[in-house]
Amino acid sequence: MAKIKKASDSLTVMTNIVLPNETNSLRNLFGGELLAKMDRCASISAARHCERRVVTASVNHVSFNHPIPEGGVVVLESKVSRAFSTSMEVYVDVWLDDPINQKKMHTNEGIYTFVAVDEFNRPIPIPEMIPETEEEKLRYDAAFRRKELSLILSGRMKPLESVELKKLFQEPQEPAGDKK
Ligand SMILES: CCCCCCCCCCCCCCCC(=O)SCCNC(=O)CCNC(=O)[C@H](O)C(C)(C)COP(=O)(O)OP(=O)(O)OC[C@H]1O[C@@H](n2cnc3c(N)ncnc32)[C@H](O)[C@@H]1OP(=O)(O)O
């Protein structure tokens, strides 16, 4: 597949108001409801990138930094952060938006992996992705480590087979001349 796409080509923005039936006993948005919203938003980004059917392969990370209250306006923004062969990482940022005071607070982020599949649910190749902004470049650079970690945690890769992740745990090598 020759096509190359930008991260911004997959930008997806979903805005919702938190309704009472989505809240927990503290009257904040229930975590599972947020996960479902993030999965929907991210899956649209993934489909926009590869122009194919996609399935969620894993949820690699979700952070709940601030509660989102009933009646709050929730804005989800997702983009593909890196495309591999058949899989892609999608980053979702969640904001609590105060339209009256025009303030926005970053409340959550999530990192998902999607796989493009054919009509028989077999993985198929996807276009490459090029990052443009500084944030997109940082997320792109770290995505391979996260892919390796996710494969290790799901039993699909042995830790010693990793390339990028292993480097994090290796002692920095001293230049030959500095040895005492
Ligand atoms: C034009 C469009 C406009 C927009 C228009 C709107 C469209 C709107 C779209 C909405 C779309 C609905 C979105 C529903 C989203 C669900 O809800 S899907 C339901 C939940 N998910 C599932 O049921 C998936 C079930 N699992 C599977 O089907 C298979 O395990 C999978 C994921 C296809 C993988 O199959 P497999 O045979 O194991 O394949 P394998 O070759 O080993 O791995 C394939 C790739 O996945 C990676 N992978 C597999 N597991 C993992 C893991 N745990 N971690 C990281 N990577 C992994 C592999 O590393 C490999 O990556 P590449 O190196 O090829 O890039």
Short mmCIF file of N, CA, C and O in Angstrom, two decimals, residues 21-152:
data_model
loop_
_atom_site.label_atom_id
_atom_site.label_comp_id
_atom_site.label_asym_id
_atom_site.label_seq_id
_atom_site.Cartn_x
_atom_site.Cartn_y
_atom_site.Cartn_z
N ASN A 21 -27.64 9.07 33.58
CA ASN A 21 -27.52 7.61 33.48
C ASN A 21 -26.10 7.14 33.14
O ASN A 21 -25.83 5.95 33.06
N GLU A 22 -25.19 8.11 32.95
CA GLU A 22 -23.79 7.74 32.66
C GLU A 22 -22.90 7.91 33.88
O GLU A 22 -21.69 7.74 33.80
N THR A 23 -23.49 8.29 35.01
CA THR A 23 -22.65 8.65 36.17
C THR A 23 -22.60 7.53 37.21
O THR A 23 -23.44 6.64 37.24
N ASN A 24 -21.60 7.62 38.09
CA ASN A 24 -21.47 6.69 39.22
C ASN A 24 -22.16 7.30 40.45
O ASN A 24 -22.81 8.35 40.35
N SER A 25 -21.97 6.64 41.60
CA SER A 25 -22.68 7.11 42.81
C SER A 25 -22.13 8.45 43.31
O SER A 25 -22.74 9.09 44.17
N LEU A 26 -21.00 8.89 42.78
CA LEU A 26 -20.47 10.21 43.15
C LEU A 26 -20.94 11.29 42.16
O LEU A 26 -20.49 12.43 42.22
N ARG A 27 -21.78 10.88 41.23
CA ARG A 27 -22.33 11.78 40.19
C ARG A 27 -21.24 12.32 39.26
O ARG A 27 -21.32 13.44 38.77
N ASN A 28 -20.24 11.46 39.06
CA ASN A 28 -19.22 11.76 38.05
C ASN A 28 -19.36 10.73 36.94
O ASN A 28 -19.90 9.64 37.15
N LEU A 29 -18.82 11.06 35.77
CA LEU A 29 -18.89 10.14 34.63
C LEU A 29 -18.27 8.79 35.02
O LEU A 29 -17.12 8.75 35.51
N PHE A 30 -19.01 7.71 34.84
CA PHE A 30 -18.54 6.36 35.15
C PHE A 30 -17.37 6.01 34.21
O PHE A 30 -17.41 6.30 33.02
N GLY A 31 -16.33 5.41 34.80
CA GLY A 31 -15.12 5.12 34.02
C GLY A 31 -15.39 4.29 32.77
O GLY A 31 -14.85 4.57 31.69
N GLY A 32 -16.25 3.28 32.91
CA GLY A 32 -16.54 2.40 31.76
C GLY A 32 -17.24 3.14 30.62
O GLY A 32 -17.04 2.82 29.44
N GLU A 33 -18.06 4.13 30.99
CA GLU A 33 -18.73 4.95 29.96
C GLU A 33 -17.69 5.73 29.17
O GLU A 33 -17.77 5.85 27.95
N LEU A 34 -16.70 6.25 29.91
CA LEU A 34 -15.66 7.03 29.23
C LEU A 34 -14.84 6.12 28.31
O LEU A 34 -14.53 6.49 27.17
N LEU A 35 -14.53 4.91 28.80
CA LEU A 35 -13.75 3.97 27.97
C LEU A 35 -14.48 3.68 26.66
O LEU A 35 -13.86 3.62 25.60
N ALA A 36 -15.80 3.50 26.75
CA ALA A 36 -16.58 3.21 25.54
C ALA A 36 -16.55 4.39 24.58
O ALA A 36 -16.39 4.22 23.36
N LYS A 37 -16.66 5.61 25.13
CA LYS A 37 -16.61 6.80 24.26
C LYS A 37 -15.23 6.90 23.59
O LYS A 37 -15.12 7.23 22.40
N MET A 38 -14.19 6.61 24.38
CA MET A 38 -12.83 6.70 23.82
C MET A 38 -12.64 5.65 22.72
O MET A 38 -12.02 5.93 21.69
N ASP A 39 -13.16 4.46 22.93
CA ASP A 39 -13.03 3.39 21.95
C ASP A 39 -13.72 3.78 20.64
O ASP A 39 -13.20 3.57 19.54
N ARG A 40 -14.92 4.40 20.77
CA ARG A 40 -15.66 4.83 19.57
C ARG A 40 -14.87 5.88 18.80
O ARG A 40 -14.71 5.80 17.57
N CYS A 41 -14.39 6.89 19.53
CA CYS A 41 -13.67 7.99 18.90
C CYS A 41 -12.40 7.45 18.21
O CYS A 41 -12.14 7.74 17.03
N ALA A 42 -11.65 6.62 18.97
CA ALA A 42 -10.39 6.09 18.43
C ALA A 42 -10.63 5.19 17.22
O ALA A 42 -9.84 5.20 16.26
N SER A 43 -11.73 4.42 17.24
CA SER A 43 -11.98 3.50 16.12
C SER A 43 -12.27 4.28 14.83
O SER A 43 -11.91 3.85 13.74
N ILE A 44 -12.90 5.45 14.98
CA ILE A 44 -13.17 6.27 13.80
C ILE A 44 -11.85 6.83 13.25
O ILE A 44 -11.61 6.82 12.03
N SER A 45 -10.94 7.26 14.16
CA SER A 45 -9.61 7.71 13.69
C SER A 45 -8.90 6.59 12.94
O SER A 45 -8.32 6.82 11.87
N ALA A 46 -8.95 5.39 13.51
CA ALA A 46 -8.26 4.26 12.88
C ALA A 46 -8.85 3.99 11.49
O ALA A 46 -8.12 3.79 10.51
N ALA A 47 -10.18 4.00 11.40
CA ALA A 47 -10.84 3.74 10.11
C ALA A 47 -10.53 4.86 9.11
O ALA A 47 -10.35 4.60 7.92
N ARG A 48 -10.43 6.09 9.60
CA ARG A 48 -10.09 7.22 8.71
C ARG A 48 -8.68 7.04 8.16
O ARG A 48 -8.42 7.36 7.00
N HIS A 49 -7.78 6.55 9.02
CA HIS A 49 -6.40 6.38 8.55
C HIS A 49 -6.32 5.31 7.46
O HIS A 49 -5.71 5.54 6.41
N CYS A 50 -6.92 4.15 7.74
CA CYS A 50 -6.67 3.03 6.81
C CYS A 50 -7.79 2.84 5.79
O CYS A 50 -7.64 2.04 4.85
N GLU A 51 -8.90 3.55 5.97
CA GLU A 51 -10.04 3.44 5.06
C GLU A 51 -10.51 1.99 4.95
O GLU A 51 -10.83 1.49 3.85
N ARG A 52 -10.48 1.30 6.07
CA ARG A 52 -10.86 -0.11 6.16
C ARG A 52 -11.64 -0.35 7.44
O ARG A 52 -11.64 0.50 8.33
N ARG A 53 -12.18 -1.57 7.55
CA ARG A 53 -12.79 -1.99 8.81
C ARG A 53 -11.68 -2.20 9.83
O ARG A 53 -10.60 -2.69 9.47
N VAL A 54 -11.93 -1.82 11.07
CA VAL A 54 -10.90 -1.99 12.09
C VAL A 54 -11.50 -2.69 13.31
O VAL A 54 -12.71 -2.63 13.54
N VAL A 55 -10.61 -3.39 14.06
CA VAL A 55 -11.04 -3.95 15.35
C VAL A 55 -10.06 -3.48 16.42
O VAL A 55 -8.88 -3.25 16.14
N THR A 56 -10.57 -3.34 17.64
CA THR A 56 -9.70 -2.98 18.77
C THR A 56 -8.90 -4.21 19.14
O THR A 56 -9.48 -5.26 19.45
N ALA A 57 -7.58 -4.10 19.12
CA ALA A 57 -6.73 -5.23 19.51
C ALA A 57 -6.35 -5.11 20.99
O ALA A 57 -6.24 -6.13 21.68
N SER A 58 -6.10 -3.89 21.45
CA SER A 58 -5.78 -3.74 22.88
C SER A 58 -5.98 -2.28 23.32
O SER A 58 -5.94 -1.36 22.50
N VAL A 59 -6.22 -2.15 24.62
CA VAL A 59 -6.22 -0.83 25.25
C VAL A 59 -4.93 -0.81 26.06
O VAL A 59 -4.77 -1.56 27.03
N ASN A 60 -3.99 0.02 25.63
CA ASN A 60 -2.64 -0.05 26.22
C ASN A 60 -2.50 0.80 27.48
O ASN A 60 -1.67 0.51 28.32
N HIS A 61 -3.28 1.86 27.56
CA HIS A 61 -3.14 2.73 28.72
C HIS A 61 -4.36 3.66 28.78
O HIS A 61 -4.80 4.15 27.75
N VAL A 62 -4.88 3.87 30.01
CA VAL A 62 -5.91 4.90 30.20
C VAL A 62 -5.62 5.58 31.53
O VAL A 62 -5.34 4.91 32.52
N SER A 63 -5.63 6.90 31.53
CA SER A 63 -5.43 7.61 32.80
C SER A 63 -6.69 8.40 33.13
O SER A 63 -7.34 8.96 32.25
N PHE A 64 -7.04 8.38 34.43
CA PHE A 64 -8.18 9.16 34.93
C PHE A 64 -7.59 10.21 35.86
O PHE A 64 -7.33 9.94 37.03
N ASN A 65 -7.33 11.39 35.33
CA ASN A 65 -6.64 12.41 36.12
C ASN A 65 -7.58 13.30 36.93
O ASN A 65 -7.22 13.76 38.00
N HIS A 66 -8.76 13.57 36.37
CA HIS A 66 -9.74 14.42 37.06
C HIS A 66 -11.14 13.84 36.82
O HIS A 66 -11.42 13.41 35.69
N PRO A 67 -12.02 13.86 37.83
CA PRO A 67 -13.39 13.39 37.60
C PRO A 67 -14.15 14.34 36.67
O PRO A 67 -13.85 15.55 36.64
N ILE A 68 -15.09 13.79 35.92
CA ILE A 68 -15.91 14.61 35.01
C ILE A 68 -17.34 14.62 35.56
O ILE A 68 -17.98 13.56 35.64
N PRO A 69 -17.85 15.76 36.00
CA PRO A 69 -19.14 15.78 36.69
C PRO A 69 -20.35 15.68 35.75
O PRO A 69 -20.25 15.98 34.56
N GLU A 70 -21.46 15.25 36.34
CA GLU A 70 -22.74 15.24 35.61
C GLU A 70 -22.99 16.64 35.03
O GLU A 70 -22.74 17.65 35.71
N GLY A 71 -23.43 16.70 33.81
CA GLY A 71 -23.68 17.99 33.16
C GLY A 71 -22.45 18.57 32.48
O GLY A 71 -22.55 19.56 31.76
N GLY A 72 -21.28 17.95 32.72
CA GLY A 72 -20.05 18.46 32.11
C GLY A 72 -20.02 18.21 30.59
O GLY A 72 -20.62 17.24 30.11
N VAL A 73 -19.34 19.08 29.91
CA VAL A 73 -19.19 18.90 28.45
C VAL A 73 -17.84 18.22 28.21
O VAL A 73 -16.79 18.74 28.61
N VAL A 74 -17.90 17.03 27.63
CA VAL A 74 -16.69 16.23 27.43
C VAL A 74 -16.29 16.27 25.95
O VAL A 74 -17.12 16.01 25.08
N VAL A 75 -15.04 16.61 25.71
CA VAL A 75 -14.55 16.65 24.32
C VAL A 75 -13.47 15.59 24.17
O VAL A 75 -12.50 15.59 24.93
N LEU A 76 -13.66 14.69 23.23
CA LEU A 76 -12.65 13.66 22.95
C LEU A 76 -11.99 13.98 21.62
O LEU A 76 -12.70 14.28 20.63
N GLU A 77 -10.67 13.92 21.61
CA GLU A 77 -9.93 14.16 20.35
C GLU A 77 -8.99 12.98 20.14
O GLU A 77 -8.18 12.68 21.03
N SER A 78 -9.08 12.34 18.99
CA SER A 78 -8.18 11.20 18.74
C SER A 78 -7.50 11.33 17.40
O SER A 78 -8.02 11.97 16.47
N LYS A 79 -6.30 10.75 17.34
CA LYS A 79 -5.51 10.73 16.11
C LYS A 79 -4.66 9.48 16.10
O LYS A 79 -4.21 9.04 17.18
N VAL A 80 -4.38 8.95 14.93
CA VAL A 80 -3.42 7.85 14.84
C VAL A 80 -2.05 8.42 15.19
O VAL A 80 -1.64 9.46 14.67
N SER A 81 -1.35 7.76 16.13
CA SER A 81 -0.02 8.25 16.52
C SER A 81 1.09 7.50 15.81
O SER A 81 2.20 8.03 15.67
N ARG A 82 0.83 6.27 15.37
CA ARG A 82 1.82 5.57 14.54
C ARG A 82 1.14 4.41 13.84
O ARG A 82 0.31 3.71 14.43
N ALA A 83 1.51 4.21 12.58
CA ALA A 83 0.99 3.07 11.84
C ALA A 83 2.11 2.04 11.70
O ALA A 83 3.26 2.41 11.41
N PHE A 84 1.79 0.78 11.93
CA PHE A 84 2.78 -0.30 11.75
C PHE A 84 2.41 -1.03 10.46
O PHE A 84 2.09 -0.36 9.47
N SER A 85 2.45 -2.38 10.45
CA SER A 85 2.13 -3.09 9.19
C SER A 85 0.62 -3.20 8.98
O SER A 85 0.08 -2.74 7.97
N THR A 86 -0.03 -3.82 9.97
CA THR A 86 -1.50 -3.96 9.88
C THR A 86 -2.18 -3.29 11.07
O THR A 86 -3.39 -3.18 11.10
N SER A 87 -1.37 -2.89 12.04
CA SER A 87 -1.94 -2.31 13.27
C SER A 87 -1.54 -0.84 13.38
O SER A 87 -0.58 -0.40 12.74
N MET A 88 -2.28 -0.13 14.20
CA MET A 88 -1.95 1.29 14.41
C MET A 88 -2.27 1.66 15.84
O MET A 88 -3.22 1.12 16.44
N GLU A 89 -1.46 2.59 16.36
CA GLU A 89 -1.73 3.12 17.71
C GLU A 89 -2.55 4.39 17.56
O GLU A 89 -2.27 5.22 16.69
N VAL A 90 -3.56 4.53 18.41
CA VAL A 90 -4.40 5.74 18.39
C VAL A 90 -4.38 6.37 19.79
O VAL A 90 -4.58 5.68 20.79
N TYR A 91 -4.10 7.65 19.83
CA TYR A 91 -4.06 8.40 21.08
C TYR A 91 -5.36 9.17 21.23
O TYR A 91 -5.81 9.83 20.29
N VAL A 92 -5.97 9.09 22.40
CA VAL A 92 -7.20 9.84 22.66
C VAL A 92 -6.95 10.80 23.83
O VAL A 92 -6.53 10.37 24.90
N ASP A 93 -7.19 12.08 23.62
CA ASP A 93 -7.12 13.08 24.69
C ASP A 93 -8.55 13.49 25.04
O ASP A 93 -9.37 13.70 24.14
N VAL A 94 -8.81 13.59 26.34
CA VAL A 94 -10.16 13.96 26.79
C VAL A 94 -10.08 15.28 27.57
O VAL A 94 -9.19 15.45 28.41
N TRP A 95 -11.00 16.16 27.26
CA TRP A 95 -11.04 17.49 27.88
C TRP A 95 -12.40 17.72 28.50
O TRP A 95 -13.42 17.32 27.93
N LEU A 96 -12.41 18.39 29.66
CA LEU A 96 -13.67 18.89 30.23
C LEU A 96 -13.75 20.35 29.79
O LEU A 96 -12.86 21.15 30.11
N ASP A 97 -14.81 20.66 29.05
CA ASP A 97 -14.92 21.98 28.44
C ASP A 97 -15.95 22.81 29.20
O ASP A 97 -17.04 22.32 29.50
N ASP A 98 -15.57 24.01 29.56
CA ASP A 98 -16.51 24.92 30.21
C ASP A 98 -16.84 26.01 29.20
O ASP A 98 -16.10 26.99 29.06
N PRO A 99 -17.95 25.84 28.45
CA PRO A 99 -18.24 26.79 27.37
C PRO A 99 -18.62 28.17 27.88
O PRO A 99 -18.47 29.15 27.16
N ILE A 100 -19.06 28.25 29.15
CA ILE A 100 -19.49 29.55 29.68
C ILE A 100 -18.27 30.41 30.02
O ILE A 100 -18.17 31.56 29.62
N ASN A 101 -17.30 29.80 30.74
CA ASN A 101 -16.09 30.56 31.10
C ASN A 101 -14.97 30.35 30.10
O ASN A 101 -13.85 30.84 30.31
N GLN A 102 -15.24 29.58 29.06
CA GLN A 102 -14.27 29.31 27.99
C GLN A 102 -12.95 28.77 28.55
O GLN A 102 -11.87 29.28 28.26
N LYS A 103 -13.09 27.72 29.41
CA LYS A 103 -11.90 27.06 29.96
C LYS A 103 -11.95 25.59 29.58
O LYS A 103 -13.04 25.00 29.50
N LYS A 104 -10.77 25.01 29.42
CA LYS A 104 -10.70 23.59 29.06
C LYS A 104 -9.69 22.91 29.98
O LYS A 104 -8.60 23.44 30.19
N MET A 105 -10.07 21.75 30.56
CA MET A 105 -9.13 21.02 31.42
C MET A 105 -8.89 19.63 30.83
O MET A 105 -9.84 18.93 30.47
N HIS A 106 -7.61 19.26 30.73
CA HIS A 106 -7.27 17.93 30.21
C HIS A 106 -7.53 16.92 31.33
O HIS A 106 -6.90 16.99 32.38
N THR A 107 -8.49 16.01 31.14
CA THR A 107 -8.89 15.11 32.22
C THR A 107 -8.37 13.68 32.06
O THR A 107 -8.17 12.99 33.05
N ASN A 108 -8.23 13.24 30.82
CA ASN A 108 -7.87 11.83 30.59
C ASN A 108 -7.09 11.68 29.30
O ASN A 108 -7.20 12.51 28.40
N GLU A 109 -6.35 10.56 29.24
CA GLU A 109 -5.82 10.16 27.93
C GLU A 109 -5.85 8.64 27.83
O GLU A 109 -5.81 7.95 28.85
N GLY A 110 -5.94 8.18 26.63
CA GLY A 110 -5.99 6.73 26.40
C GLY A 110 -5.21 6.39 25.15
O GLY A 110 -5.11 7.20 24.23
N ILE A 111 -4.62 5.18 25.18
CA ILE A 111 -3.84 4.74 24.03
C ILE A 111 -4.37 3.37 23.61
O ILE A 111 -4.36 2.42 24.41
N TYR A 112 -4.84 3.30 22.39
CA TYR A 112 -5.48 2.09 21.88
C TYR A 112 -4.69 1.54 20.70
O TYR A 112 -4.03 2.30 19.98
N THR A 113 -4.81 0.22 20.48
CA THR A 113 -4.27 -0.38 19.26
C THR A 113 -5.43 -0.97 18.45
O THR A 113 -6.25 -1.72 19.01
N PHE A 114 -5.46 -0.61 17.17
CA PHE A 114 -6.47 -1.16 16.25
C PHE A 114 -5.76 -1.91 15.14
O PHE A 114 -4.63 -1.58 14.77
N VAL A 115 -6.48 -2.90 14.60
CA VAL A 115 -5.95 -3.66 13.46
C VAL A 115 -6.96 -3.55 12.32
O VAL A 115 -8.18 -3.67 12.54
N ALA A 116 -6.45 -3.27 11.11
CA ALA A 116 -7.33 -3.24 9.93
C ALA A 116 -7.56 -4.67 9.47
O ALA A 116 -6.61 -5.47 9.42
N VAL A 117 -8.81 -4.99 9.16
CA VAL A 117 -9.12 -6.38 8.77
C VAL A 117 -9.93 -6.40 7.47
O VAL A 117 -10.64 -5.44 7.15
N ASP A 118 -9.80 -7.53 6.76
CA ASP A 118 -10.59 -7.72 5.53
C ASP A 118 -11.95 -8.33 5.89
O ASP A 118 -12.29 -8.46 7.07
N GLU A 119 -12.68 -8.74 4.86
CA GLU A 119 -14.04 -9.25 5.12
C GLU A 119 -14.04 -10.59 5.86
O GLU A 119 -15.07 -11.02 6.37
N PHE A 120 -12.86 -11.23 5.94
CA PHE A 120 -12.77 -12.49 6.71
C PHE A 120 -12.10 -12.26 8.08
O PHE A 120 -11.62 -13.18 8.71
N ASN A 121 -12.02 -10.98 8.46
CA ASN A 121 -11.39 -10.58 9.73
C ASN A 121 -9.90 -10.92 9.80
O ASN A 121 -9.35 -11.12 10.88
N ARG A 122 -9.27 -10.99 8.63
CA ARG A 122 -7.82 -11.21 8.60
C ARG A 122 -7.11 -9.86 8.50
O ARG A 122 -7.55 -8.98 7.74
N PRO A 123 -6.01 -9.69 9.28
CA PRO A 123 -5.29 -8.41 9.24
C PRO A 123 -4.79 -8.08 7.84
O PRO A 123 -4.33 -8.97 7.11
N ILE A 124 -4.89 -6.79 7.45
CA ILE A 124 -4.43 -6.36 6.13
C ILE A 124 -3.54 -5.11 6.27
O ILE A 124 -3.70 -4.33 7.21
N PRO A 125 -2.62 -4.91 5.30
CA PRO A 125 -1.68 -3.78 5.40
C PRO A 125 -2.40 -2.43 5.38
O PRO A 125 -3.46 -2.28 4.76
N ILE A 126 -1.77 -1.48 6.07
CA ILE A 126 -2.34 -0.13 6.16
C ILE A 126 -1.33 0.91 5.66
O ILE A 126 -0.13 0.60 5.57
N PRO A 127 -1.77 2.12 5.34
CA PRO A 127 -0.83 3.16 4.89
C PRO A 127 0.15 3.57 6.00
O PRO A 127 -0.19 3.45 7.18
N GLU A 128 1.31 4.07 5.59
CA GLU A 128 2.25 4.66 6.55
C GLU A 128 1.66 5.96 7.09
O GLU A 128 0.80 6.56 6.45
N MET A 129 2.20 6.42 8.23
CA MET A 129 1.76 7.70 8.76
C MET A 129 2.96 8.56 9.09
O MET A 129 3.94 8.07 9.64
N ILE A 130 2.89 9.85 8.71
CA ILE A 130 3.98 10.76 9.08
C ILE A 130 3.49 11.77 10.12
O ILE A 130 2.45 12.41 9.93
N PRO A 131 4.26 11.90 11.23
CA PRO A 131 3.90 12.89 12.24
C PRO A 131 4.41 14.26 11.79
O PRO A 131 5.43 14.35 11.12
N GLU A 132 3.74 15.32 12.19
CA GLU A 132 4.15 16.68 11.78
C GLU A 132 4.48 17.57 12.97
O GLU A 132 5.54 18.17 13.03
N THR A 133 3.58 17.65 13.95
CA THR A 133 3.82 18.55 15.09
C THR A 133 4.81 17.90 16.06
O THR A 133 5.06 16.69 16.00
N GLU A 134 5.33 18.71 17.01
CA GLU A 134 6.27 18.19 18.02
C GLU A 134 5.61 17.08 18.83
O GLU A 134 6.22 16.04 19.09
N GLU A 135 4.35 17.31 19.23
CA GLU A 135 3.65 16.30 20.04
C GLU A 135 3.45 15.01 19.24
O GLU A 135 3.66 13.91 19.75
N GLU A 136 3.07 15.16 17.96
CA GLU A 136 2.89 13.97 17.12
C GLU A 136 4.20 13.20 16.98
O GLU A 136 4.22 11.97 17.00
N LYS A 137 5.32 13.94 16.88
CA LYS A 137 6.62 13.27 16.73
C LYS A 137 7.00 12.51 18.01
O LYS A 137 7.50 11.39 17.94
N LEU A 138 6.75 13.13 19.17
CA LEU A 138 7.06 12.47 20.44
C LEU A 138 6.24 11.18 20.60
O LEU A 138 6.76 10.14 20.99
N ARG A 139 4.95 11.28 20.29
CA ARG A 139 4.08 10.12 20.43
C ARG A 139 4.48 9.02 19.43
O ARG A 139 4.47 7.83 19.75
N TYR A 140 4.84 9.44 18.21
CA TYR A 140 5.27 8.49 17.18
C TYR A 140 6.52 7.74 17.66
O TYR A 140 6.60 6.52 17.58
N ASP A 141 7.50 8.50 18.18
CA ASP A 141 8.77 7.89 18.59
C ASP A 141 8.58 6.86 19.70
O ASP A 141 9.29 5.85 19.74
N ALA A 142 7.66 7.13 20.63
CA ALA A 142 7.49 6.22 21.78
C ALA A 142 6.55 5.05 21.46
O ALA A 142 6.46 4.10 22.24
N ALA A 143 5.87 5.11 20.32
CA ALA A 143 4.82 4.12 20.04
C ALA A 143 5.37 2.71 19.87
O ALA A 143 4.71 1.73 20.24
N PHE A 144 6.60 2.59 19.33
CA PHE A 144 7.13 1.25 19.08
C PHE A 144 7.40 0.53 20.41
O PHE A 144 7.14 -0.65 20.56
N ARG A 145 7.91 1.32 21.40
CA ARG A 145 8.13 0.74 22.74
C ARG A 145 6.81 0.26 23.33
O ARG A 145 6.72 -0.79 23.94
N ARG A 146 5.76 1.09 23.16
CA ARG A 146 4.46 0.72 23.73
C ARG A 146 3.90 -0.53 23.03
O ARG A 146 3.28 -1.36 23.66
N LYS A 147 4.14 -0.62 21.72
CA LYS A 147 3.67 -1.82 20.99
C LYS A 147 4.37 -3.06 21.55
O LYS A 147 3.73 -4.07 21.83
N GLU A 148 5.69 -2.94 21.76
CA GLU A 148 6.43 -4.09 22.30
C GLU A 148 5.92 -4.47 23.69
O GLU A 148 5.73 -5.65 24.00
N LEU A 149 5.66 -3.44 24.52
CA LEU A 149 5.18 -3.72 25.88
C LEU A 149 3.82 -4.42 25.83
O LEU A 149 3.58 -5.39 26.55
N SER A 150 2.95 -3.93 24.96
CA SER A 150 1.62 -4.52 24.83
C SER A 150 1.72 -5.97 24.36
O SER A 150 1.00 -6.86 24.85
N LEU A 151 2.63 -6.24 23.43
CA LEU A 151 2.80 -7.61 22.92
C LEU A 151 3.36 -8.52 24.02
O LEU A 151 2.96 -9.68 24.13
N ILE A 152 4.25 -7.97 24.84
CA ILE A 152 4.82 -8.77 25.94
C ILE A 152 3.72 -9.07 26.97
O ILE A 152 3.53 -10.21 27.39
#
